[in-house]
Amino acid sequence: MKVVVDMNKCQDHGQCVFAAPDVFSMDDAGRLLYVADPDDALRDDVEEAADVCPLQAIRIED
Amino acid sequence: MTGRILVAGASMAGLRAAEQLRAAGWTGALTLVGDEPHMPYNRPPLSKEVLAGQAPFDSLAFRPRASVHDAQWLLGRTAVAARLAERTVVLDDGSVLAYDGLVVATGMRPRRLTCPGPRAGRHTVRTLDDARGLREALTRPGARVVVVGAGFIGCEVAATAVGLGAGEVTVVDPLPLPMIGPLGELLGRALLRRHEERGVRFALGTGVAGFTGEDRVTGVELSDGRVLRADVVVESVGSVANTEWLDGNGLDLTDGVRTDELLRAGGRPEVVAVGDVARFPNARYDGVPRRVEHWSIPGDTAKHAARALVAHLHGTRDEPAPFAPLPTFWSDQHDFRLQSFGAPALGRDDVRVLDGDPDGDVLVGYHTGDRLVGVVALGGQAAVMGAARYRNQLLKQPALTA
Ligand SMILES: Cc1cc2nc3c(=O)[nH]c(=O)nc-3n(C[C@H](O)[C@H](O)[C@H](O)COP(=O)(O)OP(=O)(O)OC[C@H]3O[C@@H](n4cnc5c(N)ncnc54)[C@H](O)[C@@H]3O)c2cc1C
Ligand code: SF4
C-alpha cells in the first residue's frame, strides 16, 4: 500500500505513531518520519492512524 | 445481510460509526441524516487554523472511507422524533424512516446566555457557518472582542483573535482562572500568565449580567458592575446535548444519552450512541457514566458501538469487552500546545510537576490515591513528546475500581 502524509498539514501530533508504530515514528526533534510503502498486512493500523490524525494529513493511496 | 442501519447526526461520530459498521461486517443499507448542509467536517480548526485564516474552510472535509461510498446521505434534514418501540425515526419533512439498527450521533450545540440585551454581534463556534461569520467579524479593523467563558474553546478563540490583530480581547469567566475545571490551579495559573503576556486581558471571578446596545451589541455588563465595550462577543459557555428528538422513549437523557458499557441506550441492543452525545461508563475509571467532548471519542465510541450493534444484528455473541478508552485531548493556543492523556479532572487535588517548570515547558501529573490518572503537557513539541512517554503507563494501569 502507499501512504502519503501532507507535511504542510502535519503538526507533529504523533497520534499516528500510537496507532501504527511500524509505519510512523518521531525523530529526536519530534518531527514525523514514516514508511511510504508499508506492507499490506499493516492496512488496519494505517487506516486507524489516518482516522486519528487531528489534521487529517494522512492519505492511503492503495 | 439485509436491513438498514440509520445514523442520526452526520458529523465526525456519524461518519466514523458508518465506517466502523462496515469494518465490523455490516453489508446492509446505511442511511445518515444530518441537519447541516455539509458532508462531515473537522471542527477543531474552527477555533484555530481556519478561524485564523491559515487554512481554508474547504480543508476541513473528512475523506470518507471507500467502504461507505454506497451510504445514503440525507443532508439538511433533521430528525424530529423517534419511536424506538416501532423502530422508526421521523424527519422534519414528515417522512418516516424504518431501521433495524439506530446510531445516535447528534452531538452538542452551544449553550447560549439568556441575560438581557441584543442578539446581533454575539457569536458561538460550533459549525462551519459559525466560524465563517465570526472570522468576518474578527477581521474588521480594530474589533473589540469579549469572549465569555475561559474554557478551551474560549481561550483558543481569544488567542486567534489576538493573532488576527483585534483591537482588544478580553475573556470573562466567573471562575478565578482559565481552564481550571478540567486542568486545575497550577496549569490554570500558567495559562493565565501566558495569555496575558501575549495580549489577552481577563475579567475573572465575575459573570455577565447583560449586553448593552440597541440593534446590536456595543458592550458587556459584568455582574461586578463594570461594562466592557465590545463589537464582537463570543459565547463559549459550554454545550447542550441534541437529544430532544429522542424524548418520549423512556431513555435517560439527562446530559446526553446514557448508555451501558457497550454504548447501548435504554437497554435496547439495536440502539447505540456515539460521540459527544454519549454518556458512557468508562471501565478504565470509576464506571460513572460521563460525556467526554474530546475529538478522540467519536472514533473510539464508533468502533466499540459498531461491533456491539453488528454482533446483535447478526445474532452472534462476539460482543466486545466493556468500553475503556484512554481519553486524549489537545488544544493549540498562541504558540503553545496543551496535550492531555487520561483523566486529569479526576486527579485535580493531587497535581505534581513531572518535568520542567510552569514558567516554561511543563509536564504535569494528576493523581488519585497516589496513582497517576492523567498527564498534561503545556508548551512546545518537547513537552508534548514528554507526555506521550506517560501514555503507555496510563494505558497499562488496572481499572481504578479494581
Ligand atoms: C470549535 C471547536 C474546537 C474543538 N477543538 C478541539 C480540540 O482542540 N481538541 C479536541 O480533542 N476536541 C476539540 N473539539 C471537540 C470535538 O470537535 C468534538 O468532540 C467532536 O466534533 C464531536 O463530534 P460528534 O460527531 O460527536 O458531534 P458533532 O460534531 O456535534 O455532530 C453532531 C451532528 O449532528 C447534527 N444534528 C444534531 N441534531 C440533529 C438532528 N435532530 N437531526 C439531524 N442531525 C442533527 C449536528 O448539526 C451535527 O452536525 C472542538 C470542538 C469545537 C466545536
Ligand atoms: S497524527 Fe497527523 S499531525 Fe500528528 S504526526 Fe501523525 S500525520 Fe502528523
Short mmCIF file of C-alpha atoms and ligand atoms in Angstrom, two decimals:
data_model
loop_
_atom_site.label_atom_id
_atom_site.label_comp_id
_atom_site.label_asym_id
_atom_site.label_seq_id
_atom_site.Cartn_x
_atom_site.Cartn_y
_atom_site.Cartn_z
CA MET A 1 0.00 0.00 0.00
CA LYS A 2 1.04 3.61 -0.49
CA VAL A 3 0.91 6.18 2.32
CA VAL A 4 1.17 9.93 1.81
CA VAL A 5 1.37 12.46 4.63
CA ASP A 6 0.69 16.07 3.71
CA MET A 7 3.64 17.60 5.56
CA ASN A 8 2.16 21.08 5.13
CA LYS A 9 -0.78 19.95 7.25
CA CYS A 10 1.05 17.69 9.73
CA GLN A 11 1.70 19.35 13.07
CA ASP A 12 3.61 16.50 14.65
CA HIS A 13 0.78 15.45 16.98
CA GLY A 14 2.17 11.93 16.97
CA GLN A 15 -1.23 10.24 17.21
CA CYS A 16 -0.36 8.21 14.11
CA VAL A 17 2.70 6.84 15.92
CA PHE A 18 0.49 5.29 18.62
CA ALA A 19 -1.83 3.75 16.04
CA ALA A 20 0.78 2.37 13.64
CA PRO A 21 4.25 2.36 15.26
CA ASP A 22 5.67 0.18 12.47
CA VAL A 23 4.88 2.86 9.90
CA PHE A 24 5.08 6.18 11.72
CA SER A 25 7.73 7.41 14.15
CA MET A 26 9.15 10.61 15.58
CA ASP A 27 12.76 11.69 15.24
CA ASP A 28 14.64 13.14 18.20
CA ALA A 29 13.40 16.63 17.40
CA GLY A 30 9.79 15.42 17.43
CA ARG A 31 9.34 15.54 13.65
CA LEU A 32 7.34 12.88 11.88
CA LEU A 33 9.06 10.10 9.91
CA TYR A 34 7.11 7.45 8.01
CA VAL A 35 7.37 4.46 5.70
CA ALA A 36 5.75 5.40 2.39
CA ASP A 37 5.14 1.83 1.15
CA PRO A 38 4.28 -0.32 4.16
CA ASP A 39 3.28 -3.98 3.88
CA ASP A 40 -0.41 -4.54 3.18
CA ALA A 41 -0.65 -6.55 6.42
CA LEU A 42 -0.44 -3.18 8.23
CA ARG A 43 -3.51 -1.76 6.48
CA ASP A 44 -5.74 -1.80 9.58
CA ASP A 45 -3.14 0.05 11.61
CA VAL A 46 -2.58 2.64 8.89
CA GLU A 47 -6.32 3.21 8.48
CA GLU A 48 -6.53 3.74 12.23
CA ALA A 49 -3.62 6.20 12.01
CA ALA A 50 -5.36 8.13 9.23
CA ASP A 51 -8.52 8.28 11.36
CA VAL A 52 -6.80 9.61 14.48
CA CYS A 53 -4.64 12.26 12.84
CA PRO A 54 -6.08 15.55 14.16
CA LEU A 55 -5.06 17.36 10.99
CA GLN A 56 -6.35 14.57 8.72
CA ALA A 57 -2.99 14.74 6.99
CA ILE A 58 -2.62 11.03 6.18
CA ARG A 59 -3.86 9.61 2.87
CA ILE A 60 -3.85 5.97 1.85
CA GLU A 61 -3.44 5.62 -1.92
CA ASP A 62 -3.81 1.87 -2.28
CA MET B 1 -27.17 -9.07 5.16
CA THR B 2 -30.36 -7.11 4.55
CA GLY B 3 -31.87 -4.42 6.69
CA ARG B 4 -30.98 -0.80 7.39
CA ILE B 5 -28.91 0.98 9.97
CA LEU B 6 -29.89 4.59 10.41
CA VAL B 7 -27.31 7.05 11.70
CA ALA B 8 -28.78 10.26 13.09
CA GLY B 9 -26.21 13.08 13.02
CA ALA B 10 -23.84 13.30 10.06
CA SER B 11 -20.68 14.72 11.58
CA MET B 12 -17.50 13.05 12.78
CA ALA B 13 -19.15 10.48 15.06
CA GLY B 14 -21.78 9.63 12.45
CA LEU B 15 -19.17 9.14 9.74
CA ARG B 16 -16.90 7.07 11.96
CA ALA B 17 -19.87 4.93 13.02
CA ALA B 18 -20.79 4.24 9.38
CA GLU B 19 -17.20 3.30 8.55
CA GLN B 20 -16.86 1.10 11.62
CA LEU B 21 -20.17 -0.65 10.91
CA ARG B 22 -18.71 -1.68 7.54
CA ALA B 23 -15.46 -2.71 9.22
CA ALA B 24 -17.48 -4.83 11.66
CA GLY B 25 -19.11 -6.68 8.77
CA TRP B 26 -22.34 -4.78 8.13
CA THR B 27 -23.16 -5.11 4.42
CA GLY B 28 -26.77 -3.92 4.63
CA ALA B 29 -28.05 -0.43 3.91
CA LEU B 30 -26.66 2.63 5.70
CA THR B 31 -28.52 5.93 5.89
CA LEU B 32 -27.11 9.06 7.52
CA VAL B 33 -29.31 12.02 8.42
CA GLY B 34 -27.69 15.36 9.20
CA ASP B 35 -29.22 18.79 9.73
CA GLU B 36 -26.17 20.65 8.46
CA PRO B 37 -25.98 21.07 4.67
CA HIS B 38 -22.35 19.89 4.67
CA MET B 39 -20.69 16.49 4.47
CA PRO B 40 -18.83 15.67 7.74
CA TYR B 41 -16.02 18.09 8.53
CA ASN B 42 -13.40 18.54 11.21
CA ARG B 43 -14.32 21.00 13.97
CA PRO B 44 -11.12 21.75 15.96
CA PRO B 45 -9.62 24.10 13.31
CA LEU B 46 -12.80 26.25 13.52
CA SER B 47 -11.36 27.97 16.59
CA LYS B 48 -7.73 27.72 15.45
CA GLU B 49 -6.11 27.49 11.97
CA VAL B 50 -9.26 28.08 9.94
CA LEU B 51 -10.51 30.94 12.10
CA ALA B 52 -7.02 32.42 11.82
CA GLY B 53 -7.10 32.11 8.03
CA GLN B 54 -4.04 29.83 8.00
CA ALA B 55 -6.06 27.02 6.42
CA PRO B 56 -9.04 27.32 4.05
CA PHE B 57 -12.54 26.26 5.06
CA ASP B 58 -12.59 23.60 2.36
CA SER B 59 -9.63 21.84 4.01
CA LEU B 60 -11.96 20.70 6.81
CA ALA B 61 -13.88 17.98 4.97
CA PHE B 62 -13.22 14.42 6.14
CA ARG B 63 -12.43 11.87 3.42
CA PRO B 64 -14.97 9.07 3.96
CA ARG B 65 -13.58 5.56 3.51
CA ALA B 66 -14.43 3.79 0.26
CA SER B 67 -16.47 1.27 2.28
CA VAL B 68 -19.23 3.86 2.86
CA HIS B 69 -19.46 5.19 -0.70
CA ASP B 70 -22.80 3.43 -1.11
CA ALA B 71 -24.30 5.02 2.02
CA GLN B 72 -27.32 7.27 1.62
CA TRP B 73 -26.76 10.82 2.92
CA LEU B 74 -29.83 12.86 3.82
CA LEU B 75 -28.24 16.25 4.48
CA GLY B 76 -30.07 19.38 5.51
CA ARG B 77 -32.67 17.13 7.14
CA THR B 78 -33.44 16.97 10.84
CA ALA B 79 -34.61 14.01 12.89
CA VAL B 80 -37.54 15.44 14.87
CA ALA B 81 -38.88 12.36 16.65
CA ALA B 82 -38.14 8.71 17.26
CA ARG B 83 -40.44 5.82 18.06
CA LEU B 84 -37.99 3.29 19.34
CA ALA B 85 -40.64 0.66 20.05
CA GLU B 86 -41.62 0.74 16.37
CA ARG B 87 -38.04 1.27 15.17
CA THR B 88 -38.80 4.41 13.22
CA VAL B 89 -37.44 7.95 13.07
CA VAL B 90 -39.44 10.93 11.81
CA LEU B 91 -37.74 13.68 9.80
CA ASP B 92 -38.65 17.36 9.53
CA ASP B 93 -40.23 16.85 6.11
CA GLY B 94 -42.66 14.34 7.63
CA SER B 95 -41.01 11.26 6.17
CA VAL B 96 -40.73 8.23 8.44
CA LEU B 97 -37.62 6.05 8.21
CA ALA B 98 -37.69 2.48 9.47
CA TYR B 99 -34.50 0.93 10.80
CA ASP B 100 -33.10 -2.31 12.13
CA GLY B 101 -30.30 -0.54 13.97
CA LEU B 102 -30.10 3.09 15.12
CA VAL B 103 -26.93 5.07 15.85
CA VAL B 104 -27.45 8.29 17.80
CA ALA B 105 -24.71 10.76 16.78
CA THR B 106 -26.43 14.12 17.13
CA GLY B 107 -23.70 15.76 19.24
CA MET B 108 -23.96 19.07 21.03
CA ARG B 109 -24.92 22.66 20.36
CA PRO B 110 -23.52 25.71 22.17
CA ARG B 111 -25.28 26.81 25.31
CA ARG B 112 -26.49 30.42 24.94
CA LEU B 113 -26.55 33.15 27.56
CA THR B 114 -30.07 34.20 28.43
CA CYS B 115 -29.31 37.56 30.06
CA PRO B 116 -30.97 40.66 28.55
CA GLY B 117 -29.66 42.61 25.57
CA PRO B 118 -29.45 42.49 21.78
CA ARG B 119 -28.54 39.28 19.96
CA ALA B 120 -26.73 40.71 16.91
CA GLY B 121 -22.96 40.71 17.31
CA ARG B 122 -22.99 37.67 19.59
CA HIS B 123 -21.35 34.54 18.20
CA THR B 124 -20.80 30.89 19.06
CA VAL B 125 -18.33 28.48 17.47
CA ARG B 126 -19.60 25.02 16.65
CA THR B 127 -20.27 24.91 12.93
CA LEU B 128 -18.52 25.95 9.75
CA ASP B 129 -21.10 28.66 9.24
CA ASP B 130 -20.50 29.94 12.80
CA ALA B 131 -16.77 30.18 12.13
CA ARG B 132 -17.29 31.96 8.79
CA GLY B 133 -19.42 34.59 10.48
CA LEU B 134 -17.02 35.00 13.38
CA ARG B 135 -13.99 35.29 11.11
CA GLU B 136 -15.64 38.08 9.19
CA ALA B 137 -16.38 39.93 12.43
CA LEU B 138 -12.90 39.41 13.91
CA THR B 139 -11.11 40.66 10.81
CA ARG B 140 -12.83 44.05 10.85
CA PRO B 141 -10.07 46.53 11.75
CA GLY B 142 -9.73 47.30 15.44
CA ALA B 143 -12.55 44.98 16.54
CA ARG B 144 -13.03 44.92 20.31
CA VAL B 145 -13.72 41.35 21.33
CA VAL B 146 -15.19 39.95 24.53
CA VAL B 147 -15.08 36.18 24.96
CA VAL B 148 -17.46 34.84 27.59
CA GLY B 149 -16.15 31.60 29.07
CA ALA B 150 -12.49 30.78 29.73
CA GLY B 151 -12.63 27.12 28.72
CA PHE B 152 -10.64 25.57 25.88
CA ILE B 153 -12.69 26.95 23.00
CA GLY B 154 -12.95 30.42 24.56
CA CYS B 155 -9.19 30.60 25.15
CA GLU B 156 -8.45 29.32 21.64
CA VAL B 157 -10.71 31.94 20.10
CA ALA B 158 -9.14 34.68 22.25
CA ALA B 159 -5.66 33.60 21.12
CA THR B 160 -6.75 33.52 17.48
CA ALA B 161 -8.39 36.95 17.80
CA VAL B 162 -5.17 38.47 19.18
CA GLY B 163 -3.24 36.84 16.36
CA LEU B 164 -5.64 38.42 13.85
CA GLY B 165 -4.83 41.84 15.25
CA ALA B 166 -8.08 42.56 17.10
CA GLY B 167 -8.07 45.89 18.92
CA GLU B 168 -8.77 44.45 22.34
CA VAL B 169 -9.55 40.93 23.52
CA THR B 170 -10.98 40.23 26.98
CA VAL B 171 -12.03 36.87 28.39
CA VAL B 172 -14.72 36.87 31.10
CA ASP B 173 -15.38 33.98 33.48
CA PRO B 174 -16.91 33.60 36.95
CA LEU B 175 -14.11 31.17 37.87
CA PRO B 176 -10.78 32.55 39.12
CA LEU B 177 -8.55 31.01 36.43
CA PRO B 178 -8.88 29.88 32.81
CA MET B 179 -9.50 26.15 32.15
CA ILE B 180 -9.37 25.50 35.90
CA GLY B 181 -12.26 22.97 35.79
CA PRO B 182 -10.51 20.42 33.60
CA LEU B 183 -6.88 21.29 34.43
CA GLY B 184 -6.75 22.62 38.00
CA GLU B 185 -4.96 25.57 39.54
CA LEU B 186 -1.33 25.00 38.65
CA LEU B 187 -1.86 24.94 34.89
CA GLY B 188 -4.69 27.47 35.16
CA ARG B 189 -2.21 30.00 36.57
CA ALA B 190 0.44 29.13 33.99
CA LEU B 191 -2.11 29.55 31.19
CA LEU B 192 -3.38 32.86 32.56
CA ARG B 193 0.15 34.24 32.55
CA ARG B 194 0.91 33.02 29.05
CA HIS B 195 -2.27 34.52 27.65
CA GLU B 196 -1.70 37.85 29.39
CA GLU B 197 1.88 38.03 28.11
CA ARG B 198 0.51 37.60 24.58
CA GLY B 199 -2.05 40.37 24.89
CA VAL B 200 -5.26 38.72 26.11
CA ARG B 201 -6.97 40.52 29.00
CA PHE B 202 -9.06 38.73 31.61
CA ALA B 203 -12.04 39.66 33.79
CA LEU B 204 -12.17 36.68 36.15
CA GLY B 205 -14.36 35.96 39.14
CA THR B 206 -17.29 37.77 37.54
CA GLY B 207 -20.19 36.73 35.37
CA VAL B 208 -22.15 38.52 32.67
CA ALA B 209 -25.28 40.42 33.71
CA GLY B 210 -26.38 41.68 30.30
CA PHE B 211 -25.46 43.23 26.99
CA THR B 212 -25.69 46.90 26.04
CA GLY B 213 -26.74 48.26 22.66
CA GLU B 214 -29.93 48.74 20.66
CA ASP B 215 -29.90 46.63 17.49
CA ARG B 216 -26.51 45.10 18.11
CA VAL B 217 -24.10 44.57 20.95
CA THR B 218 -21.94 47.53 21.99
CA GLY B 219 -20.80 46.23 25.36
CA VAL B 220 -20.94 43.55 28.02
CA GLU B 221 -22.22 44.35 31.51
CA LEU B 222 -20.42 42.32 34.14
CA SER B 223 -22.04 41.24 37.39
CA ASP B 224 -19.47 43.29 39.31
CA GLY B 225 -20.87 46.41 37.63
CA ARG B 226 -18.15 47.05 35.05
CA VAL B 227 -19.02 47.44 31.38
CA LEU B 228 -16.62 46.18 28.69
CA ARG B 229 -17.01 47.80 25.29
CA ALA B 230 -17.43 45.20 22.58
CA ASP B 231 -18.01 45.00 18.84
CA VAL B 232 -17.86 41.21 18.86
CA VAL B 233 -18.98 38.86 21.64
CA VAL B 234 -18.15 35.16 21.60
CA GLU B 235 -20.17 32.93 23.91
CA SER B 236 -18.24 29.81 24.83
CA VAL B 237 -20.10 28.75 27.93
CA GLY B 238 -20.48 25.04 27.39
CA SER B 239 -22.84 22.96 25.32
CA VAL B 240 -26.22 21.26 25.37
CA ALA B 241 -26.85 17.75 24.03
CA ASN B 242 -29.07 17.43 20.94
CA THR B 243 -31.44 14.77 22.31
CA GLU B 244 -34.90 16.39 22.14
CA TRP B 245 -35.80 14.24 19.13
CA LEU B 246 -35.44 11.16 21.38
CA ASP B 247 -37.92 12.41 24.01
CA GLY B 248 -40.81 10.16 24.97
CA ASN B 249 -38.98 6.85 24.61
CA GLY B 250 -38.10 6.27 28.24
CA LEU B 251 -34.37 6.92 27.70
CA ASP B 252 -32.24 8.61 30.35
CA LEU B 253 -31.46 11.88 28.54
CA THR B 254 -30.08 13.93 31.42
CA ASP B 255 -26.95 15.46 29.86
CA GLY B 256 -26.71 13.33 26.74
CA VAL B 257 -27.82 9.77 26.05
CA ARG B 258 -26.96 7.48 28.92
CA THR B 259 -25.53 4.19 27.67
CA ASP B 260 -24.31 0.91 29.10
CA GLU B 261 -20.72 -0.32 28.75
CA LEU B 262 -21.41 -1.38 25.14
CA LEU B 263 -22.79 2.10 24.29
CA ARG B 264 -26.36 0.80 24.03
CA ALA B 265 -29.19 3.07 25.16
CA GLY B 266 -32.27 2.23 27.18
CA GLY B 267 -31.46 -1.46 27.34
CA ARG B 268 -32.13 -1.71 23.60
CA PRO B 269 -29.45 -3.73 21.81
CA GLU B 270 -30.42 -2.13 18.47
CA VAL B 271 -29.84 1.47 19.65
CA VAL B 272 -26.34 2.83 20.33
CA ALA B 273 -24.98 6.33 20.99
CA VAL B 274 -21.60 7.66 19.86
CA GLY B 275 -19.50 10.82 20.07
CA ASP B 276 -20.09 13.89 22.23
CA VAL B 277 -23.73 12.99 22.90
CA ALA B 278 -22.98 9.60 24.51
CA ARG B 279 -22.83 9.48 28.32
CA PHE B 280 -20.99 6.22 28.84
CA PRO B 281 -19.28 4.48 31.77
CA ASN B 282 -15.52 4.10 31.25
CA ALA B 283 -14.32 0.76 32.63
CA ARG B 284 -10.85 2.32 32.98
CA TYR B 285 -12.07 4.63 35.72
CA ASP B 286 -14.90 4.54 38.22
CA GLY B 287 -17.69 3.33 35.94
CA VAL B 288 -19.64 6.58 36.39
CA PRO B 289 -21.33 7.50 33.07
CA ARG B 290 -19.86 10.72 31.67
CA ARG B 291 -19.94 12.57 28.38
CA VAL B 292 -16.48 13.31 27.01
CA GLU B 293 -16.19 16.14 24.48
CA HIS B 294 -12.84 15.13 23.05
CA TRP B 295 -12.02 14.66 19.40
CA SER B 296 -10.77 11.12 20.07
CA ILE B 297 -14.15 9.97 21.38
CA PRO B 298 -16.15 9.79 18.11
CA GLY B 299 -13.64 7.26 16.75
CA ASP B 300 -13.34 5.24 19.96
CA THR B 301 -17.09 5.08 20.60
CA ALA B 302 -17.87 4.34 16.94
CA LYS B 303 -15.57 1.35 16.87
CA HIS B 304 -16.99 -0.13 20.03
CA ALA B 305 -20.65 0.63 19.36
CA ALA B 306 -20.43 -0.69 15.79
CA ARG B 307 -19.08 -4.03 16.96
CA ALA B 308 -21.81 -4.38 19.59
CA LEU B 309 -24.56 -3.37 17.16
CA VAL B 310 -23.42 -5.64 14.32
CA ALA B 311 -22.98 -8.57 16.72
CA HIS B 312 -26.57 -8.06 17.82
CA LEU B 313 -27.99 -7.66 14.31
CA HIS B 314 -26.08 -10.69 13.05
CA GLY B 315 -27.20 -12.68 16.05
CA THR B 316 -23.63 -13.57 17.03
CA ARG B 317 -22.33 -13.48 20.56
CA ASP B 318 -18.94 -11.87 19.92
CA GLU B 319 -19.70 -8.69 21.76
CA PRO B 320 -16.69 -6.54 22.57
CA ALA B 321 -15.31 -6.19 26.10
CA PRO B 322 -16.57 -3.23 28.18
CA PHE B 323 -15.54 0.14 26.77
CA ALA B 324 -12.37 1.56 28.36
CA PRO B 325 -10.90 4.31 26.16
CA LEU B 326 -7.92 6.41 27.24
CA PRO B 327 -9.17 9.99 26.79
CA THR B 328 -6.84 12.11 24.65
CA PHE B 329 -7.12 15.83 24.16
CA TRP B 330 -5.12 18.66 22.69
CA SER B 331 -5.55 22.39 22.39
CA ASP B 332 -3.50 24.94 20.46
CA GLN B 333 -3.37 28.50 21.80
CA HIS B 334 -0.98 31.19 20.54
CA ASP B 335 2.36 29.47 20.02
CA PHE B 336 1.87 26.71 22.58
CA ARG B 337 0.04 23.41 22.75
CA LEU B 338 -1.70 21.54 25.55
CA GLN B 339 -1.64 17.76 25.24
CA SER B 340 -3.57 15.60 27.68
CA PHE B 341 -3.75 11.85 28.18
CA GLY B 342 -6.02 10.15 30.69
CA ALA B 343 -8.46 11.89 33.03
CA PRO B 344 -6.72 14.84 34.72
CA ALA B 345 -10.01 16.12 36.16
CA LEU B 346 -10.18 13.00 38.36
CA GLY B 347 -6.80 13.85 39.91
CA ARG B 348 -7.09 17.62 40.26
CA ASP B 349 -6.49 17.55 44.02
CA ASP B 350 -3.04 15.98 43.73
CA VAL B 351 -1.14 17.74 40.96
CA ARG B 352 2.62 17.26 40.60
CA VAL B 353 5.14 18.69 38.20
CA LEU B 354 6.72 15.69 36.47
CA ASP B 355 9.15 17.62 34.32
CA GLY B 356 10.12 21.21 33.53
CA ASP B 357 8.52 24.12 35.37
CA PRO B 358 5.32 26.12 34.96
CA ASP B 359 7.19 29.16 33.60
CA GLY B 360 8.43 27.20 30.60
CA ASP B 361 7.62 23.86 29.06
CA VAL B 362 5.98 21.78 31.76
CA LEU B 363 4.63 18.27 32.19
CA VAL B 364 2.09 17.81 34.97
CA GLY B 365 0.74 14.61 36.53
CA TYR B 366 -2.70 14.22 38.12
CA HIS B 367 -3.12 11.65 40.87
CA THR B 368 -5.86 9.90 42.82
CA GLY B 369 -4.80 7.98 45.91
CA ASP B 370 -1.14 8.28 44.82
CA ARG B 371 -1.92 6.81 41.43
CA LEU B 372 -1.33 8.66 38.16
CA VAL B 373 -4.66 9.15 36.33
CA GLY B 374 -3.72 11.82 33.80
CA VAL B 375 -0.84 13.83 32.36
CA VAL B 376 -0.95 17.21 30.67
CA ALA B 377 1.91 18.85 28.80
CA LEU B 378 2.00 22.59 28.19
CA GLY B 379 4.49 24.18 25.85
CA GLY B 380 6.30 23.15 22.71
CA GLN B 381 6.96 19.89 20.94
CA ALA B 382 9.41 18.59 23.57
CA ALA B 383 6.80 18.85 26.31
CA VAL B 384 4.20 17.13 24.16
CA MET B 385 6.59 14.27 23.49
CA GLY B 386 7.21 14.04 27.22
CA ALA B 387 3.50 13.47 27.80
CA ALA B 388 3.47 10.75 25.15
CA ARG B 389 6.03 8.83 27.21
CA TYR B 390 3.50 8.52 30.04
CA ARG B 391 0.73 7.33 27.74
CA ASN B 392 1.83 3.70 27.95
CA GLN B 393 1.96 3.80 31.72
CA LEU B 394 -1.61 5.16 31.79
CA LEU B 395 -2.76 2.53 29.31
CA LYS B 396 -1.30 -0.34 31.31
CA GLN B 397 -2.80 0.57 34.65
CA PRO B 398 -5.57 -1.62 36.01
CA ALA B 399 -9.04 -0.12 36.36
CA LEU B 400 -9.45 2.46 39.13
CA THR B 401 -12.22 0.47 40.76
CA ALA B 402 -10.19 -2.75 40.77
C1 LIG C 1 -14.64 24.91 17.84
C2 LIG C 1 -14.29 23.55 18.38
C3 LIG C 1 -12.97 23.24 18.66
C4 LIG C 1 -12.62 21.99 19.17
N1 LIG C 1 -11.31 21.73 19.44
C5 LIG C 1 -10.95 20.53 19.95
C6 LIG C 1 -9.58 20.25 20.25
O1 LIG C 1 -8.69 21.07 20.04
N2 LIG C 1 -9.27 19.04 20.77
C7 LIG C 1 -10.22 18.09 21.00
O2 LIG C 1 -9.88 17.00 21.48
N3 LIG C 1 -11.53 18.32 20.72
C8 LIG C 1 -11.91 19.53 20.20
N4 LIG C 1 -13.25 19.77 19.92
C9 LIG C 1 -14.25 18.73 20.19
C10 LIG C 1 -14.53 17.81 19.01
O3 LIG C 1 -14.54 18.52 17.80
C11 LIG C 1 -15.87 17.13 19.23
O4 LIG C 1 -15.70 16.28 20.31
C12 LIG C 1 -16.39 16.36 18.01
O5 LIG C 1 -16.61 17.22 16.94
C13 LIG C 1 -17.68 15.63 18.34
O6 LIG C 1 -18.23 15.05 17.20
P1 LIG C 1 -19.72 14.48 17.18
O7 LIG C 1 -19.89 13.96 15.79
O8 LIG C 1 -19.95 13.61 18.34
O9 LIG C 1 -20.66 15.72 17.43
P2 LIG C 1 -21.00 16.95 16.46
O10 LIG C 1 -19.77 17.31 15.72
O11 LIG C 1 -21.69 17.95 17.29
O12 LIG C 1 -22.01 16.33 15.39
C14 LIG C 1 -23.38 16.17 15.55
C15 LIG C 1 -24.06 16.46 14.23
O13 LIG C 1 -25.44 16.11 14.32
C16 LIG C 1 -26.23 17.16 13.82
N5 LIG C 1 -27.57 17.08 14.44
C17 LIG C 1 -27.93 17.48 15.69
N6 LIG C 1 -29.23 17.22 15.93
C18 LIG C 1 -29.71 16.63 14.81
C19 LIG C 1 -30.99 16.10 14.44
N7 LIG C 1 -32.03 16.12 15.28
N8 LIG C 1 -31.13 15.57 13.20
C20 LIG C 1 -30.07 15.51 12.33
N9 LIG C 1 -28.85 15.99 12.64
C21 LIG C 1 -28.66 16.54 13.86
C22 LIG C 1 -25.44 18.39 14.18
O14 LIG C 1 -25.82 19.51 13.44
C23 LIG C 1 -24.03 17.92 13.86
O15 LIG C 1 -23.75 18.06 12.50
C24 LIG C 1 -13.63 21.03 19.41
C25 LIG C 1 -14.98 21.34 19.13
C26 LIG C 1 -15.32 22.57 18.61
C27 LIG C 1 -16.75 22.88 18.32
S1 SF4 C 2 -1.03 12.32 13.63
FE1 SF4 C 2 -1.15 13.65 11.85
S2 SF4 C 2 -0.36 15.59 12.56
FE2 SF4 C 2 0.27 14.06 14.00
S3 SF4 C 2 2.31 13.41 13.40
FE3 SF4 C 2 0.85 11.99 12.51
S4 SF4 C 2 0.44 12.88 10.50
FE4 SF4 C 2 1.36 14.49 11.67
#
